[in-house]
Amino acid sequence: MERYYYISDSLDELEVVEEELENAGITTEQIHVLSHDDREVANHKLHSVTSIMKKDIVHSTLIGAMVGICLSVLVLVGAWLTGWPETYTWIPFVFLAIVVLGFSAWEGGLWGIQEPNRHFKRFHKVLDHGKHVLFVDVDKDQLSAMQAVLRAHPHLKNVGTGASAPRLIVRGQQWFHRYMKWAP
């Protein structure tokens, strides 16, 4: 999958575009609108970017976890080199390694709460000027349908492509929403 970004001044137009994309076979879970005006996005019944995805929590937590793994390995290697586990057992060192890993991942997540999502940083000025960013995650077989819909809207400005959400995540969201519609 690949992600395509477009900028628009009008949420009304984005509402029409989203409906046309859905009619062309692109699911709601593949279409997102990024805006500083979340209330208006909700009033237009657009699929907005969740607040957690506007922050860099996931990326920063993963970096924190990688640092934690390195520190945990250092704790275990340090314990092994000193020979303390033969005197005291491995249990305290294993627990310390687990605590260090958890703390590092947690700190990474706390850092990420303070930072905007690294994929959306380039749109910061555009969003500050009251514009909105539409992005669509599409497979290769959906690309022509998406382009046909977007050609009919010349006010949308194409601003490039980027990494998409993993296909497994998008399919999981589609399955979840489908299940929630017919679940008792």
Short mmCIF file of C-alpha atoms in Angstrom, two decimals:
data_model
loop_
_atom_site.label_atom_id
_atom_site.label_comp_id
_atom_site.label_asym_id
_atom_site.label_seq_id
_atom_site.Cartn_x
_atom_site.Cartn_y
_atom_site.Cartn_z
CA MET A 1 0.00 0.00 0.00
CA GLU A 2 1.05 3.57 -0.56
CA ARG A 3 -0.26 6.79 0.98
CA TYR A 4 -1.21 9.79 -1.19
CA TYR A 5 -1.52 13.27 0.36
CA TYR A 6 -3.76 16.12 -0.84
CA ILE A 7 -4.40 19.60 0.58
CA SER A 8 -7.77 21.33 0.50
CA ASP A 9 -9.34 24.53 1.82
CA SER A 10 -12.84 23.06 1.98
CA LEU A 11 -14.20 20.34 4.23
CA ASP A 12 -17.34 20.34 2.08
CA GLU A 13 -15.29 19.28 -0.93
CA LEU A 14 -13.45 16.66 1.14
CA GLU A 15 -16.80 15.22 2.22
CA VAL A 16 -17.78 14.79 -1.43
CA VAL A 17 -14.37 13.32 -2.28
CA GLU A 18 -14.58 10.80 0.57
CA GLU A 19 -18.03 9.68 -0.55
CA GLU A 20 -16.85 9.31 -4.17
CA LEU A 21 -13.77 7.35 -3.07
CA GLU A 22 -15.95 4.99 -1.05
CA ASN A 23 -18.26 4.53 -4.05
CA ALA A 24 -15.15 3.70 -6.13
CA GLY A 25 -14.28 0.83 -3.77
CA ILE A 26 -11.85 2.49 -1.37
CA THR A 27 -12.95 1.80 2.20
CA THR A 28 -13.41 4.39 4.92
CA GLU A 29 -10.47 2.95 6.86
CA GLN A 30 -8.18 3.91 3.96
CA ILE A 31 -9.28 7.57 3.92
CA HIS A 32 -8.27 10.12 6.57
CA VAL A 33 -8.56 13.87 7.03
CA LEU A 34 -5.96 15.69 9.12
CA SER A 35 -7.05 19.08 10.42
CA HIS A 36 -6.72 21.35 13.42
CA ASP A 37 -10.51 21.76 13.39
CA ASP A 38 -11.60 18.33 14.62
CA ARG A 39 -15.10 19.49 15.47
CA GLU A 40 -15.83 20.58 11.90
CA VAL A 41 -14.30 17.38 10.53
CA ALA A 42 -16.70 15.41 12.75
CA ASN A 43 -19.64 17.62 11.69
CA HIS A 44 -18.87 16.80 8.05
CA LYS A 45 -18.81 13.09 8.92
CA LEU A 46 -15.28 12.70 7.62
CA HIS A 47 -12.93 9.96 8.80
CA SER A 48 -10.49 12.00 10.87
CA VAL A 49 -7.06 11.10 12.17
CA THR A 50 -7.35 9.88 15.75
CA SER A 51 -5.73 12.04 18.40
CA ILE A 52 -3.29 9.28 19.32
CA MET A 53 -2.07 9.11 15.70
CA LYS A 54 -1.52 12.87 15.62
CA LYS A 55 1.24 12.31 18.18
CA ASP A 56 4.44 10.34 17.76
CA ILE A 57 3.61 7.87 20.54
CA VAL A 58 4.04 4.63 18.59
CA HIS A 59 7.35 5.60 16.97
CA SER A 60 8.81 7.00 20.21
CA THR A 61 7.67 3.99 22.25
CA LEU A 62 9.43 1.67 19.79
CA ILE A 63 12.62 3.72 20.03
CA GLY A 64 12.34 3.64 23.83
CA ALA A 65 11.86 -0.13 23.71
CA MET A 66 14.97 -0.55 21.54
CA VAL A 67 16.99 1.53 24.00
CA GLY A 68 15.50 -0.58 26.81
CA ILE A 69 16.53 -3.80 25.10
CA CYS A 70 20.11 -2.53 24.80
CA LEU A 71 20.16 -1.46 28.47
CA SER A 72 18.61 -4.76 29.56
CA VAL A 73 21.30 -6.68 27.69
CA LEU A 74 23.92 -4.50 29.41
CA VAL A 75 22.42 -5.34 32.83
CA LEU A 76 22.50 -9.07 32.09
CA VAL A 77 25.98 -9.02 30.56
CA GLY A 78 27.25 -6.88 33.45
CA ALA A 79 25.80 -9.34 35.94
CA TRP A 80 27.37 -12.26 34.10
CA LEU A 81 30.80 -10.56 33.92
CA THR A 82 30.81 -9.76 37.64
CA GLY A 83 29.77 -13.28 38.61
CA TRP A 84 27.09 -12.00 41.00
CA PRO A 85 24.40 -14.40 39.72
CA GLU A 86 26.42 -17.33 41.10
CA THR A 87 26.23 -15.66 44.52
CA TYR A 88 22.72 -14.15 44.47
CA THR A 89 20.91 -16.02 41.59
CA TRP A 90 19.79 -14.57 38.26
CA ILE A 91 16.31 -13.54 39.45
CA PRO A 92 17.11 -9.97 40.60
CA PHE A 93 19.07 -9.26 37.42
CA VAL A 94 16.35 -10.61 35.16
CA PHE A 95 13.74 -8.53 37.00
CA LEU A 96 15.98 -5.46 36.78
CA ALA A 97 16.38 -6.03 33.01
CA ILE A 98 12.58 -6.29 32.62
CA VAL A 99 12.04 -3.11 34.66
CA VAL A 100 14.66 -1.24 32.62
CA LEU A 101 13.01 -2.36 29.37
CA GLY A 102 9.53 -1.35 30.57
CA PHE A 103 10.70 1.99 31.93
CA SER A 104 12.54 2.85 28.70
CA ALA A 105 9.51 2.03 26.55
CA TRP A 106 7.26 4.05 28.88
CA GLU A 107 9.60 7.05 28.77
CA GLY A 108 9.71 6.81 24.98
CA GLY A 109 5.90 6.92 24.90
CA LEU A 110 5.84 9.94 27.22
CA TRP A 111 8.28 11.70 24.91
CA GLY A 112 6.10 10.84 21.92
CA ILE A 113 3.01 12.39 23.53
CA GLN A 114 4.76 15.75 23.34
CA GLU A 115 5.80 15.46 19.70
CA PRO A 116 3.66 15.63 16.54
CA ASN A 117 3.63 12.51 14.38
CA ARG A 118 6.79 12.47 12.30
CA HIS A 119 4.77 11.72 9.15
CA PHE A 120 2.65 14.86 9.61
CA LYS A 121 5.33 17.39 10.61
CA ARG A 122 5.66 18.61 7.04
CA PHE A 123 2.01 19.77 7.10
CA HIS A 124 2.31 21.86 10.26
CA LYS A 125 2.33 25.25 8.48
CA VAL A 126 -0.45 24.24 6.09
CA LEU A 127 -2.68 23.16 8.98
CA ASP A 128 -1.90 26.38 10.88
CA HIS A 129 -3.27 28.33 7.88
CA GLY A 130 -6.66 26.58 8.24
CA LYS A 131 -6.21 24.06 5.46
CA HIS A 132 -6.89 20.34 5.68
CA VAL A 133 -4.89 17.32 4.55
CA LEU A 134 -6.61 14.34 2.94
CA PHE A 135 -4.59 11.17 2.76
CA VAL A 136 -5.56 7.91 1.17
CA ASP A 137 -3.88 4.52 1.59
CA VAL A 138 -4.37 2.49 -1.59
CA ASP A 139 -3.26 -0.78 -3.12
CA LYS A 140 -1.90 -0.77 -6.67
CA ASP A 141 -5.21 -2.11 -8.01
CA GLN A 142 -7.10 0.79 -6.40
CA LEU A 143 -4.77 3.52 -7.67
CA SER A 144 -6.56 4.19 -10.96
CA ALA A 145 -9.96 4.47 -9.22
CA MET A 146 -8.54 6.95 -6.71
CA GLN A 147 -6.87 9.03 -9.43
CA ALA A 148 -10.10 9.15 -11.46
CA VAL A 149 -12.03 10.50 -8.47
CA LEU A 150 -9.38 13.06 -7.55
CA ARG A 151 -9.00 14.34 -11.14
CA ALA A 152 -12.61 15.51 -10.89
CA HIS A 153 -11.59 17.82 -8.01
CA PRO A 154 -9.02 20.31 -9.34
CA HIS A 155 -9.01 22.33 -6.09
CA LEU A 156 -7.24 19.48 -4.30
CA LYS A 157 -3.49 19.94 -4.39
CA ASN A 158 -1.39 16.78 -4.62
CA VAL A 159 1.51 17.09 -2.18
CA GLY A 160 3.16 13.73 -2.59
CA THR A 161 3.24 10.23 -1.26
CA GLY A 162 4.51 8.47 1.82
CA ALA A 163 4.58 5.26 3.76
CA SER A 164 1.15 3.77 4.33
CA ALA A 165 -0.23 2.05 7.37
CA PRO A 166 0.63 -1.66 7.15
CA ARG A 167 -1.93 -3.59 5.10
CA LEU A 168 -2.54 -5.88 8.07
CA ILE A 169 -3.59 -2.90 10.23
CA VAL A 170 -5.94 -1.53 7.55
CA ARG A 171 -7.51 -4.95 6.99
CA GLY A 172 -7.90 -5.40 10.76
CA GLN A 173 -9.72 -2.05 11.00
CA GLN A 174 -11.99 -3.02 8.11
CA TRP A 175 -12.81 -6.36 9.72
CA PHE A 176 -13.44 -4.72 13.12
CA HIS A 177 -15.80 -2.07 11.69
CA ARG A 178 -17.65 -4.69 9.64
CA TYR A 179 -18.03 -6.88 12.72
CA MET A 180 -19.23 -3.97 14.87
CA LYS A 181 -21.99 -3.14 12.34
CA TRP A 182 -23.65 -6.53 12.59
CA ALA A 183 -22.68 -7.52 16.15
CA PRO A 184 -25.61 -7.68 18.61
#
